PDB file of C-alpha atoms in Angstrom:
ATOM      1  CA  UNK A 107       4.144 -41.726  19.413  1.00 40.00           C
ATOM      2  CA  UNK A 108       5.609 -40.524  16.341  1.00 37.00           C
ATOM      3  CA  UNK A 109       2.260 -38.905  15.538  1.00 41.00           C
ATOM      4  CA  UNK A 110       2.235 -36.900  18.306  1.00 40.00           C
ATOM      5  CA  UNK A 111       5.528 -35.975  17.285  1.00 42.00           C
ATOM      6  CA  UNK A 112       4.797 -34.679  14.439  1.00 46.00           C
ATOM      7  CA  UNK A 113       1.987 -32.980  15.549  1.00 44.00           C
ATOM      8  CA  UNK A 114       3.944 -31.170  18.158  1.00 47.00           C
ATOM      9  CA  UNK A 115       6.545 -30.024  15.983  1.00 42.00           C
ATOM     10  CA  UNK A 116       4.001 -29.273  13.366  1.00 44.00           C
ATOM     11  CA  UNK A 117       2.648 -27.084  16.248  1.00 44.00           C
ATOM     12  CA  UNK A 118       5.955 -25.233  16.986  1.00 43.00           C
ATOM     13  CA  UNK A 119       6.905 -24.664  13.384  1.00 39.00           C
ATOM     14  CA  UNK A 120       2.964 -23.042  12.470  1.00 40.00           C
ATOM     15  CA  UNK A 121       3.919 -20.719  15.872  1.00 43.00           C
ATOM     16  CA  UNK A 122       6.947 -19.774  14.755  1.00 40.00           C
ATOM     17  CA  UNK A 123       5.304 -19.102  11.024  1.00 37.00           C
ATOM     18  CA  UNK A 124       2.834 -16.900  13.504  1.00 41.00           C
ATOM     19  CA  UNK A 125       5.882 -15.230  15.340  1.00 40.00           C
ATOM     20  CA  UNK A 126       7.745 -14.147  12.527  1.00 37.00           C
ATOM     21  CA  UNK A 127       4.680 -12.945  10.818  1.00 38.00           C
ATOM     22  CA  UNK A 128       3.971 -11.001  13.554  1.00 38.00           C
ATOM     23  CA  UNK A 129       7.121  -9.372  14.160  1.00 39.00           C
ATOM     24  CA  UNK A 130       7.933  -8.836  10.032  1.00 39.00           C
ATOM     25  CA  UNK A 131       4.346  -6.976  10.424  1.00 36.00           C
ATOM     26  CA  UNK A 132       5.240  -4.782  13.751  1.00 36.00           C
ATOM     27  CA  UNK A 133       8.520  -3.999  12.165  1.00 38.00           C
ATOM     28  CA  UNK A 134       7.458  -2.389   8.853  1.00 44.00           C
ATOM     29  CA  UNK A 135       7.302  -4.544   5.447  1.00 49.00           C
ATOM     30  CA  UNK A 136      11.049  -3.910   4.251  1.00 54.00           C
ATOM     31  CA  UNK A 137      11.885  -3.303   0.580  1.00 61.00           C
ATOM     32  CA  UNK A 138      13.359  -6.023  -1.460  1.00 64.00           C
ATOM     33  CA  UNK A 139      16.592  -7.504  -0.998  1.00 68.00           C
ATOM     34  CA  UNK A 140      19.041  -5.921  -3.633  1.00 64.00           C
ATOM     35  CA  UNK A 141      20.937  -8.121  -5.598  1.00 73.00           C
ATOM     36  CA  UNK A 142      24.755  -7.419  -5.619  1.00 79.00           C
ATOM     37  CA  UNK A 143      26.228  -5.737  -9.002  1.00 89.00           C
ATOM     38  CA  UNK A 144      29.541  -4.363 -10.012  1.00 94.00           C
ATOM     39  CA  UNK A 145      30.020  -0.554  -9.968  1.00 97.00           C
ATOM     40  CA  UNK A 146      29.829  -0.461 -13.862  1.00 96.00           C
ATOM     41  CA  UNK A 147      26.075  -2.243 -14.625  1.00 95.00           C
ATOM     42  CA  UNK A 148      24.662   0.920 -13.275  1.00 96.00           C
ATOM     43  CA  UNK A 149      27.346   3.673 -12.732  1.00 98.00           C
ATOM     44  CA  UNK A 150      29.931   5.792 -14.570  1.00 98.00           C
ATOM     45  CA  UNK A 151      32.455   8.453 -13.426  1.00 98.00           C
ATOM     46  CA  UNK A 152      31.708  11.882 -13.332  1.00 97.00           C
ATOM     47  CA  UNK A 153      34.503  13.759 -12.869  1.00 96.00           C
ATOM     48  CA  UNK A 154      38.662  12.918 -12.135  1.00 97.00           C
ATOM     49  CA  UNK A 155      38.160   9.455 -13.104  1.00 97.00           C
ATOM     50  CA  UNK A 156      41.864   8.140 -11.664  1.00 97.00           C
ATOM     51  CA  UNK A 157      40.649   9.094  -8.269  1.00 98.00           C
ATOM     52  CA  UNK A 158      38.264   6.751  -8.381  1.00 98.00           C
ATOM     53  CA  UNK A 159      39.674   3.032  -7.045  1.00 98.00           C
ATOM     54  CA  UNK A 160      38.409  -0.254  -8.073  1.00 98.00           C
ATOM     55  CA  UNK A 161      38.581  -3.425  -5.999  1.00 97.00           C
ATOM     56  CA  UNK A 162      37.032  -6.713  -6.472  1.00 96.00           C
ATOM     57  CA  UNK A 163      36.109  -6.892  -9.570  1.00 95.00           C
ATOM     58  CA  UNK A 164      34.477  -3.542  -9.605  1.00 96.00           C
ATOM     59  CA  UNK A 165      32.165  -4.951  -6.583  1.00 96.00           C
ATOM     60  CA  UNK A 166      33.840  -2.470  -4.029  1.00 97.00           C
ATOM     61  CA  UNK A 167      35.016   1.053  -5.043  1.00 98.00           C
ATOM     62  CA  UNK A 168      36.898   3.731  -3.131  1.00 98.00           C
ATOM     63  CA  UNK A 169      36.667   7.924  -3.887  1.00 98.00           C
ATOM     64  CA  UNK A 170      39.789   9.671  -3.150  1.00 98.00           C
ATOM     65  CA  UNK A 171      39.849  13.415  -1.949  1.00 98.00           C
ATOM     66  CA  UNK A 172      43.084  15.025  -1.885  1.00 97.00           C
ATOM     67  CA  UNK A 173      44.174  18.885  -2.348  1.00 96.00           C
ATOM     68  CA  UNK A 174      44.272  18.243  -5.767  1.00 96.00           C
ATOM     69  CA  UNK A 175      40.698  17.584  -6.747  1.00 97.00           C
ATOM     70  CA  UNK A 176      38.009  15.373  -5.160  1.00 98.00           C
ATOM     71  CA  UNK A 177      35.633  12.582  -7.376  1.00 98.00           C
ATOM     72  CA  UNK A 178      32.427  11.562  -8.258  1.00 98.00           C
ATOM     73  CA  UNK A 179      29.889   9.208 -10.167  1.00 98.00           C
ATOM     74  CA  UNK A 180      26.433   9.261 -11.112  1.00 98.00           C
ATOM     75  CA  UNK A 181      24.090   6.255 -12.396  1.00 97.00           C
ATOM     76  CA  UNK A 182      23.694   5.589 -16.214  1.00 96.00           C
ATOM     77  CA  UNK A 183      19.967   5.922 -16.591  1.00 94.00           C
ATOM     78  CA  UNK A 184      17.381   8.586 -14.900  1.00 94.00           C
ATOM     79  CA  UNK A 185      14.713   7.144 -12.565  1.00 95.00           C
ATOM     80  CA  UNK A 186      10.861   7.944 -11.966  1.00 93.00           C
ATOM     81  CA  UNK A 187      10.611   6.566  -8.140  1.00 94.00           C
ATOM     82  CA  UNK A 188      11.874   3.479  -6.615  1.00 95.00           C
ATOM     83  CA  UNK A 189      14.475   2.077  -3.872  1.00 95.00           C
ATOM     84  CA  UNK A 190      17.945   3.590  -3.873  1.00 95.00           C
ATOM     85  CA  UNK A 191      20.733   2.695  -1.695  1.00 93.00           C
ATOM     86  CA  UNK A 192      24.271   2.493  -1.148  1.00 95.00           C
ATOM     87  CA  UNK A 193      26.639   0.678   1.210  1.00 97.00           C
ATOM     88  CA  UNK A 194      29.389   3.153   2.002  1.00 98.00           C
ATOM     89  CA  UNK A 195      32.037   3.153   4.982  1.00 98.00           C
ATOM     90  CA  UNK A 196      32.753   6.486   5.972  1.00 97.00           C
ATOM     91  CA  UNK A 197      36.029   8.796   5.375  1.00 97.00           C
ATOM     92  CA  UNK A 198      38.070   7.292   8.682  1.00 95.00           C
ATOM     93  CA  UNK A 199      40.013   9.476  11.389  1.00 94.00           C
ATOM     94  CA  UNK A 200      40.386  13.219  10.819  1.00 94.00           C
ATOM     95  CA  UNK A 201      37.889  14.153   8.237  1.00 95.00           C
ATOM     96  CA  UNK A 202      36.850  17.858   8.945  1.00 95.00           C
ATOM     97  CA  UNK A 203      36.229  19.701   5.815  1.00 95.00           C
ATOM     98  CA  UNK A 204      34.894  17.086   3.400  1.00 97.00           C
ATOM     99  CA  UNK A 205      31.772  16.137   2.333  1.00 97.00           C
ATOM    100  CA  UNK A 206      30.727  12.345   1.162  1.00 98.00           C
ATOM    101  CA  UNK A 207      27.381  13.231  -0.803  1.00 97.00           C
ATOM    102  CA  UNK A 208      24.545  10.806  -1.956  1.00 97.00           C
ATOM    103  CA  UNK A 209      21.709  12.095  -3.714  1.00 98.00           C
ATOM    104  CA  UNK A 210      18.752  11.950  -6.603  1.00 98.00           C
ATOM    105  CA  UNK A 211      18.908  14.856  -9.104  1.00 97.00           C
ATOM    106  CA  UNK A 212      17.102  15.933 -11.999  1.00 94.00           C
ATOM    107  CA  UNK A 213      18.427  18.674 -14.646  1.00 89.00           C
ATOM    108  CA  UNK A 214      17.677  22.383 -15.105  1.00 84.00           C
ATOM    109  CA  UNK A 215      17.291  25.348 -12.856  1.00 84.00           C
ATOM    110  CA  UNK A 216      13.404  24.091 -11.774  1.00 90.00           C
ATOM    111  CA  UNK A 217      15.232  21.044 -10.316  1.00 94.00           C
ATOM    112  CA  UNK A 218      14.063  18.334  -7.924  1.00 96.00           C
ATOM    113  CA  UNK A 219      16.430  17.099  -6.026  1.00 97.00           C
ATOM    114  CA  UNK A 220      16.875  14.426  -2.322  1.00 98.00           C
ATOM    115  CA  UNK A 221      19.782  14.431  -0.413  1.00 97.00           C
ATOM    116  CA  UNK A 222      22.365  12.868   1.598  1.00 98.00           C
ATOM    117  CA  UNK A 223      25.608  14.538   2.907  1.00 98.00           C
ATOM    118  CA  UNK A 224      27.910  13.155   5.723  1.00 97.00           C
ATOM    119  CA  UNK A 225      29.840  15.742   6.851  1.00 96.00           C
ATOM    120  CA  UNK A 226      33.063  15.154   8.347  1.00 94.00           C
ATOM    121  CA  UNK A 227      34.505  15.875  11.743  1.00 92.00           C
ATOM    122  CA  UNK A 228      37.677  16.236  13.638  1.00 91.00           C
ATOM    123  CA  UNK A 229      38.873  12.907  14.822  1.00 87.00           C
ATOM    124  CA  UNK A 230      36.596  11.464  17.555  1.00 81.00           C
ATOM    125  CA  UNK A 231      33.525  14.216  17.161  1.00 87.00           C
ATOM    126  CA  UNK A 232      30.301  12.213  15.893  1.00 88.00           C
ATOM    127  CA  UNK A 233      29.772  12.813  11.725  1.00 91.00           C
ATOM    128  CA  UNK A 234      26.684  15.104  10.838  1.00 96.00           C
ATOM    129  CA  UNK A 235      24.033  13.493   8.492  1.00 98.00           C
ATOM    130  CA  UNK A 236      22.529  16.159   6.941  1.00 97.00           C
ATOM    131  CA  UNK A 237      19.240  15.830   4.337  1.00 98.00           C
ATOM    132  CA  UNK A 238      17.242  18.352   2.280  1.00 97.00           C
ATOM    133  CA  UNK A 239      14.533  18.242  -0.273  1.00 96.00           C
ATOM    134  CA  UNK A 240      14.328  20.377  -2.991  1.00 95.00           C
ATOM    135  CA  UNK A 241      11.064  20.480  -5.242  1.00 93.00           C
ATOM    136  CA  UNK A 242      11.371  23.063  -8.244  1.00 91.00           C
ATOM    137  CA  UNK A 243      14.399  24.082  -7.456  1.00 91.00           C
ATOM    138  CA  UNK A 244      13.598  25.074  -3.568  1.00 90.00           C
ATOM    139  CA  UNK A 245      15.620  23.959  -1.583  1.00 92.00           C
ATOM    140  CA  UNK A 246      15.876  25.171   2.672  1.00 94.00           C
ATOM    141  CA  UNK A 247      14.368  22.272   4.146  1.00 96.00           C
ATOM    142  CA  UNK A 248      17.656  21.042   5.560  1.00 97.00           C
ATOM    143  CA  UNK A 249      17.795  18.278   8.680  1.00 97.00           C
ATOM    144  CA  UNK A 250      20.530  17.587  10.333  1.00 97.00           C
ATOM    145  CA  UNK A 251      21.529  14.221  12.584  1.00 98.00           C
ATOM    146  CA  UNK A 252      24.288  12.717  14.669  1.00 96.00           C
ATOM    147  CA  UNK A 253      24.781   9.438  13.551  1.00 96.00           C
ATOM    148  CA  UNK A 254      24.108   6.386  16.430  1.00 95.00           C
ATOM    149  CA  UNK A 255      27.384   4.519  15.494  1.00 95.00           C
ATOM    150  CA  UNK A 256      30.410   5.340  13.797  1.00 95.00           C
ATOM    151  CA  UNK A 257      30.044   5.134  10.206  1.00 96.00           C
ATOM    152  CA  UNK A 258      33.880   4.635   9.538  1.00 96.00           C
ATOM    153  CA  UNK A 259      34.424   1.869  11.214  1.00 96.00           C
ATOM    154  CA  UNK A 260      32.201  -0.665   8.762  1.00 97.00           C
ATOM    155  CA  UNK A 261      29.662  -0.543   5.698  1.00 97.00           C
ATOM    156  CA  UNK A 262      26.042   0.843   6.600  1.00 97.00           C
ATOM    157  CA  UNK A 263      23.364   0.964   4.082  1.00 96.00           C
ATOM    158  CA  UNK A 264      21.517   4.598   3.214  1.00 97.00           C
ATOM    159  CA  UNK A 265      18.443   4.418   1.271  1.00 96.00           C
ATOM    160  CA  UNK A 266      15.839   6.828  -0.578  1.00 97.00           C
ATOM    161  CA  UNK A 267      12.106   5.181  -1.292  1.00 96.00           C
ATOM    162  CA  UNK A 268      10.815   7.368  -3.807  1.00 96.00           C
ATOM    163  CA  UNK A 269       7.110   6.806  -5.063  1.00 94.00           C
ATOM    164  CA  UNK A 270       3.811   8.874  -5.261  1.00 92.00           C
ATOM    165  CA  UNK A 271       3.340   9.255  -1.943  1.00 93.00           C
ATOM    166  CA  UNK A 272       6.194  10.192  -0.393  1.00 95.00           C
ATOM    167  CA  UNK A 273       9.714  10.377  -0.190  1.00 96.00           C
ATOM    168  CA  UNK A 274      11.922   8.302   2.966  1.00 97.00           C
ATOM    169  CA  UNK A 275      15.384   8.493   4.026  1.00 97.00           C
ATOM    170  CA  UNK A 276      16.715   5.588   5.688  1.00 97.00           C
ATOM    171  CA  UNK A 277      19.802   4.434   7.630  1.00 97.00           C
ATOM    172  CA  UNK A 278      20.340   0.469   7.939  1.00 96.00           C
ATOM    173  CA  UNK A 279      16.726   0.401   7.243  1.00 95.00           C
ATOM    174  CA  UNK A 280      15.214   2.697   9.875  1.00 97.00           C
ATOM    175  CA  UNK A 281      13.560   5.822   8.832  1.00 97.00           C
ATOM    176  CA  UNK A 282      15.183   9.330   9.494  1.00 97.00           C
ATOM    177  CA  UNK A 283      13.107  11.472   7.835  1.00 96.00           C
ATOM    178  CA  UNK A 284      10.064  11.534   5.554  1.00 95.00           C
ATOM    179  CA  UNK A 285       8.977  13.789   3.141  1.00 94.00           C
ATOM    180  CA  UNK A 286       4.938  13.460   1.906  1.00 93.00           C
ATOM    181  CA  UNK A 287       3.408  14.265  -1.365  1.00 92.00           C
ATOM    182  CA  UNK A 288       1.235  16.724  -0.558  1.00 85.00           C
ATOM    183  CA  UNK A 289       0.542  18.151  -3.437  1.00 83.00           C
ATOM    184  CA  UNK A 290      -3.344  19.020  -2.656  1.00 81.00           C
ATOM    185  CA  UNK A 291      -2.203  21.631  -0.638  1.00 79.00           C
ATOM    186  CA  UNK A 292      -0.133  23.474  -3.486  1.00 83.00           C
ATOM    187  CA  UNK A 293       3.436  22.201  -2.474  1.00 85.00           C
ATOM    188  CA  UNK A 294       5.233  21.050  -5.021  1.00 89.00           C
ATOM    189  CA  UNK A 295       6.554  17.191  -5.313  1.00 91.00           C
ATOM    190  CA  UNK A 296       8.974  15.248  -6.718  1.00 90.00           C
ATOM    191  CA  UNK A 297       7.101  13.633  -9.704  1.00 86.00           C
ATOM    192  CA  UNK A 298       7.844  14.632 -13.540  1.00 86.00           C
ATOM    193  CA  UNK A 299      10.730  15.173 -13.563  1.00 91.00           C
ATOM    194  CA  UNK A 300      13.268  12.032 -13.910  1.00 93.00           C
ATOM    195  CA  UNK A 301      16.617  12.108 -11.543  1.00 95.00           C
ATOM    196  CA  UNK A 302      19.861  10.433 -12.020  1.00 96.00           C
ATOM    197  CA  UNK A 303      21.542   9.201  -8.633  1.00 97.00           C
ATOM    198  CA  UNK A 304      25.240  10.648  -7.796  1.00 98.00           C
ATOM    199  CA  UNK A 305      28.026  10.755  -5.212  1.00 98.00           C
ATOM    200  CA  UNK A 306      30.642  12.854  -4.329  1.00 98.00           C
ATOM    201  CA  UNK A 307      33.424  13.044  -2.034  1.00 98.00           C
ATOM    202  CA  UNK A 308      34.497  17.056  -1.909  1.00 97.00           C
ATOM    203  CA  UNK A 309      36.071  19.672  -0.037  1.00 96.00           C
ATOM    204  CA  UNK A 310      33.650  21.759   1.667  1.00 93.00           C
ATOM    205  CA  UNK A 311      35.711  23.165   4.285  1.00 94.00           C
ATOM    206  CA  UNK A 312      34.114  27.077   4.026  1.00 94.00           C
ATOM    207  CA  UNK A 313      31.176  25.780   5.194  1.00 93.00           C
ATOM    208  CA  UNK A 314      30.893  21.434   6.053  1.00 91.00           C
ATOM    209  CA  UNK A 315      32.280  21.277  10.021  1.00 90.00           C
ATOM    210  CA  UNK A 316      31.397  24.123  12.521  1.00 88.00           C
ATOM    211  CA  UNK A 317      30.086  26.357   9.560  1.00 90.00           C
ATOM    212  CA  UNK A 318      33.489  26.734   8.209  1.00 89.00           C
ATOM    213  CA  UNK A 319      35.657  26.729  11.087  1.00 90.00           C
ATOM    214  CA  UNK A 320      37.331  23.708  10.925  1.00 90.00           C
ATOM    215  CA  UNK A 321      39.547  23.291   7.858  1.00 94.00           C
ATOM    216  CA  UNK A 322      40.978  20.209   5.931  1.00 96.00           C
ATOM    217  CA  UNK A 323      43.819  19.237   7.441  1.00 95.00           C
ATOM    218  CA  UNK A 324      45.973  18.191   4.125  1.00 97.00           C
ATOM    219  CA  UNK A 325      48.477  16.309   5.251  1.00 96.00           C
ATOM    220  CA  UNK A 326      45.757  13.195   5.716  1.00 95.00           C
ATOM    221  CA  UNK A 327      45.029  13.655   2.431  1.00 96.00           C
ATOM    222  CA  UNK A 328      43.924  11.252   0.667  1.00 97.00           C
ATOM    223  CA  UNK A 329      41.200  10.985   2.180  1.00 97.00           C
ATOM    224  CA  UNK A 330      38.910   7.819   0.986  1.00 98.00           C
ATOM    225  CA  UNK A 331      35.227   6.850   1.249  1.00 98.00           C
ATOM    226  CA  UNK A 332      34.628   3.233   0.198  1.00 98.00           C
ATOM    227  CA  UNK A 333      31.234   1.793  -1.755  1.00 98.00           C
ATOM    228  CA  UNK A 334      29.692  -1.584  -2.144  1.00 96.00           C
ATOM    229  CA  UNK A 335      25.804  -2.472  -3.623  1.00 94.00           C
ATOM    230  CA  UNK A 336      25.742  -0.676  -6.463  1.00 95.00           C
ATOM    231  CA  UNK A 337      21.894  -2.500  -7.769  1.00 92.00           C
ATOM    232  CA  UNK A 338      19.536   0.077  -8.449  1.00 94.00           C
ATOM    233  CA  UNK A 339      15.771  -1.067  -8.290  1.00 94.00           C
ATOM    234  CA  UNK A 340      14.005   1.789  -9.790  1.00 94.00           C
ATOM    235  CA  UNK A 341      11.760   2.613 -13.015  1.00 93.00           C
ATOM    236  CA  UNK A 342      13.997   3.786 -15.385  1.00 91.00           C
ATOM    237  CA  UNK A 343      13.153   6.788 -17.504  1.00 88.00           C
ATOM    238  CA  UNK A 344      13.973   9.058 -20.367  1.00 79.00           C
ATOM    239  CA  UNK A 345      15.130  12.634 -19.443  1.00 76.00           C
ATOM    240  CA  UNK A 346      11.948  13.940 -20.801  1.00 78.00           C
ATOM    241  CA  UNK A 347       9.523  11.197 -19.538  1.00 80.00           C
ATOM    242  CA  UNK A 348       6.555  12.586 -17.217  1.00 79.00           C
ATOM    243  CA  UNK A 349       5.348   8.733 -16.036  1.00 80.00           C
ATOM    244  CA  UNK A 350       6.832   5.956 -14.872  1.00 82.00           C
ATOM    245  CA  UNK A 351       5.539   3.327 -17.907  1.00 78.00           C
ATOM    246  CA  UNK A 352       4.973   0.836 -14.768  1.00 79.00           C
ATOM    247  CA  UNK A 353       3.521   3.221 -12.182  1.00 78.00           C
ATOM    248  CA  UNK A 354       1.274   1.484  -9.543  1.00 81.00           C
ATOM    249  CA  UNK A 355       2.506  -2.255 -10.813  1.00 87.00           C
ATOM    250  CA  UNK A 356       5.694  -1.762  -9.075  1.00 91.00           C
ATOM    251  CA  UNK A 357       6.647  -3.195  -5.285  1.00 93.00           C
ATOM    252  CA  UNK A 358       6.907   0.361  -4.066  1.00 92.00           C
ATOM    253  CA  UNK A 359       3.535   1.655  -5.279  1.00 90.00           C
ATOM    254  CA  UNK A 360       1.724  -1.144  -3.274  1.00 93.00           C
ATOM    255  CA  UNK A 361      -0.575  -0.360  -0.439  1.00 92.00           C
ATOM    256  CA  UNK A 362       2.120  -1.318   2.773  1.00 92.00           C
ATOM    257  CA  UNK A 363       4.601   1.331   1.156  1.00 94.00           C
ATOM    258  CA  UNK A 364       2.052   4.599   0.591  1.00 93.00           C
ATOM    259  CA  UNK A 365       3.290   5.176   4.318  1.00 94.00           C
ATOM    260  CA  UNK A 366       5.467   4.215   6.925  1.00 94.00           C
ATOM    261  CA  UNK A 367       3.541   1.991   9.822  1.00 94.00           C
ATOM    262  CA  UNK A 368       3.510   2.469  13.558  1.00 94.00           C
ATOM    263  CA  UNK A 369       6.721   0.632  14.356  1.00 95.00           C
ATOM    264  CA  UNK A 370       8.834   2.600  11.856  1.00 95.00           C
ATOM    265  CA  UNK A 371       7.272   5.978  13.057  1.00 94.00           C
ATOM    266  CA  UNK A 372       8.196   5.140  16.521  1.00 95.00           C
ATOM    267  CA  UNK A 373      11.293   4.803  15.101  1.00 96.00           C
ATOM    268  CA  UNK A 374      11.602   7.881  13.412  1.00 95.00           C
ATOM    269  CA  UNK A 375      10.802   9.810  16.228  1.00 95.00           C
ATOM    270  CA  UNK A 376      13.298   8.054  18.153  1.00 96.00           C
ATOM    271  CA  UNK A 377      15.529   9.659  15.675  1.00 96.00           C
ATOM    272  CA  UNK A 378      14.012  12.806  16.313  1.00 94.00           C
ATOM    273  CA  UNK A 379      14.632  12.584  20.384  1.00 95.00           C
ATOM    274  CA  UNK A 380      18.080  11.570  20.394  1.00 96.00           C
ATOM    275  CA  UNK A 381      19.549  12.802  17.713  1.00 97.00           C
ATOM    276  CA  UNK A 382      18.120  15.329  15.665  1.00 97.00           C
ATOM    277  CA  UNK A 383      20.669  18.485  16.285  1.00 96.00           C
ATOM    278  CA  UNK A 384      18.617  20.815  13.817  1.00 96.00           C
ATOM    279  CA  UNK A 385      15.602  20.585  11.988  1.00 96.00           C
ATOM    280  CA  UNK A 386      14.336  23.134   9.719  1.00 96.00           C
ATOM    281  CA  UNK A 387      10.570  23.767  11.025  1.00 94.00           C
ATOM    282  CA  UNK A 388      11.458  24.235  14.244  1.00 94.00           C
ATOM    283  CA  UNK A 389      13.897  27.060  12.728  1.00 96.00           C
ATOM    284  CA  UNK A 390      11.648  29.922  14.149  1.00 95.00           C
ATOM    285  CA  UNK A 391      14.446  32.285  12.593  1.00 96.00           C
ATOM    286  CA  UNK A 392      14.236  31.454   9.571  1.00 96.00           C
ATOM    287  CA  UNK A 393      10.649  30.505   9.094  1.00 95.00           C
ATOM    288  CA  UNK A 394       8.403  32.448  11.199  1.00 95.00           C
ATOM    289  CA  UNK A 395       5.231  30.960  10.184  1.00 92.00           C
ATOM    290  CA  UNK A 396       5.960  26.972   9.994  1.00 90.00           C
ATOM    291  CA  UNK A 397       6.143  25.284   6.468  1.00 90.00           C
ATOM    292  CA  UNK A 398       3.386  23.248   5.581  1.00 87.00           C
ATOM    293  CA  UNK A 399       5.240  20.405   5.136  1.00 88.00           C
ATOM    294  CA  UNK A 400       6.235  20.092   8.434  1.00 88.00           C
ATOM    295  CA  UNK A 401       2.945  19.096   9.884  1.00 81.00           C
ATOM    296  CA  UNK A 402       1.762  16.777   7.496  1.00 82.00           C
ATOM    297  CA  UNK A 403       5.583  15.052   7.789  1.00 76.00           C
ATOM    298  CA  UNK A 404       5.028  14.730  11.477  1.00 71.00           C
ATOM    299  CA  UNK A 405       8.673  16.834  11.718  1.00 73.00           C
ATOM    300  CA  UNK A 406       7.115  19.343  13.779  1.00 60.00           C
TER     301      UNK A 406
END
């Protein structure tokens, strides 16, 4: 009897090795867990240093806009591809005007640059996610999302996977837009030149809500976006590098991250369905004949 036992729950636990093998592989291999670091391993203020807030031990920051000046920070070393992300809890209640940004750049007026900006909203309107790419200092390939949940009420992760092949913005894991090397066909690509990792919080009220309309109310002021997960798992570079020393050794260079699999395209365009409110190649306005891109990033 206690053979059989064993046998049978030998049995369940080698199907539930099967189960979970098979659902890790229909949900997309997920990067590495980051490892939990204080703000000042990889990160140094930018600008108005006393309106940035320390909690924790330096685990758990907050940026403070008021109509003063606004605040920023930007990662000690410069990066040839890799996993970036960053737990941040929105600006809460009446946020119209400002802008929470989170984004790779590199130097100089060729720059390359990846982009996150939350744009804020009159109390109770969704926030606006909106992304762009620039590649030698071209920019106009902006996206624009409502966000499924509201991102001031708790922490939600945003990620960039950076490599050779392509570039992927994610929210809470789940892929929102992709951007593909495709270099063969004469577009340029992020790739020589090495980009530091910043954030902002910022008034933008002549253009961030309703293309200007809405102002910043002041008398919310301060108005505070809070950070957590501050690891950065990335090949670090000098400014003037043109390789990554361990390009194609690295977890991100590996075959199950050149491209996104079925499940996580089926999320992306689930994304695209519900709530996509502008996307640049299907601006007809604006770009008459499609960008090449778009095709090849399955965006059009």
């Amino acid at each position: 009897m206690m053979k059989m036992a064993d046998s049978s729950s030998n049995m369940k636990c080698l199907l539930l090795v099967c189960f979970f093998s098979i659902l890790g592989m229909a949900m997309g291999i997920a990067p590495k867990k980051a490892v939990s670091v204080p703000f000042g391993k990889n990160y140094a203020p930018t600008w108005s240093f006393d309106h940035i807030k320390y909690f924790n031990g330096g685990n758990e920051i907050e940026l403070h806009l008021d109509n003063y000046t606004g605040t920023g920070f930007h990662s000690k070393g410069s990066y040839l591809y890799g996993h970036f992300d960053m737990h941040i809890k929105m600006v809460a209640g009446d946020s119209a005007g400002t802008v929470t940004a989170f984004y790779l750049s590199s130097n100089g007026n060729e720059h390359d640059e990846v982009d996150f900006e939350f744009l804020g909203n009159r109390t109770g309107e969704p926030y606006i996610l909106q992304t762009n790419v620039f590649t030698g200092g071209e920019g106009n390939r902006e996206q624009r999302i409502y966000l499924w949940f509201d991102p001031t009420a708790a922490y939600h992760t945003y990620s960039i996977l950076w490599n050779s092949y392509h570039i992927t913005f994610f929210v809470d894991n789940i892929p929102i837009r992709i951007f593909k090397n495709s270099r063969k066909l004469g577009l340029k690509f992020p790739f020589e030149q090495p980009m530091k990792l910043y954030s902002s919080l910022w008034n933008a009220d002549d253009w961030a809500t309703r293309g200007g309309l809405e102002k910043t109310d002041w008398s919310k002021a301060p108005f505070v976006a809070k950070y957590r997960g501050f690891h950065i798992d990335a090949c670090e570079a000098s400014v003037n590098a043109k390789f990554c020393e361990t390009q194609g050794r690295r977890w991100w260079d590996q075959k199950e991250y050149q491209d996104l699999d079925a499940y996580q395209y089926r999320r992306l365009m689930w994304v695209r369905r519900k709530f996509t409110i502008y996307n640049y190649c299907k601006d007809k306005a604006r770009f008459p004949i499609m960008p090449r891109e778009c095709k090849i990033d399955r965006d059009a």
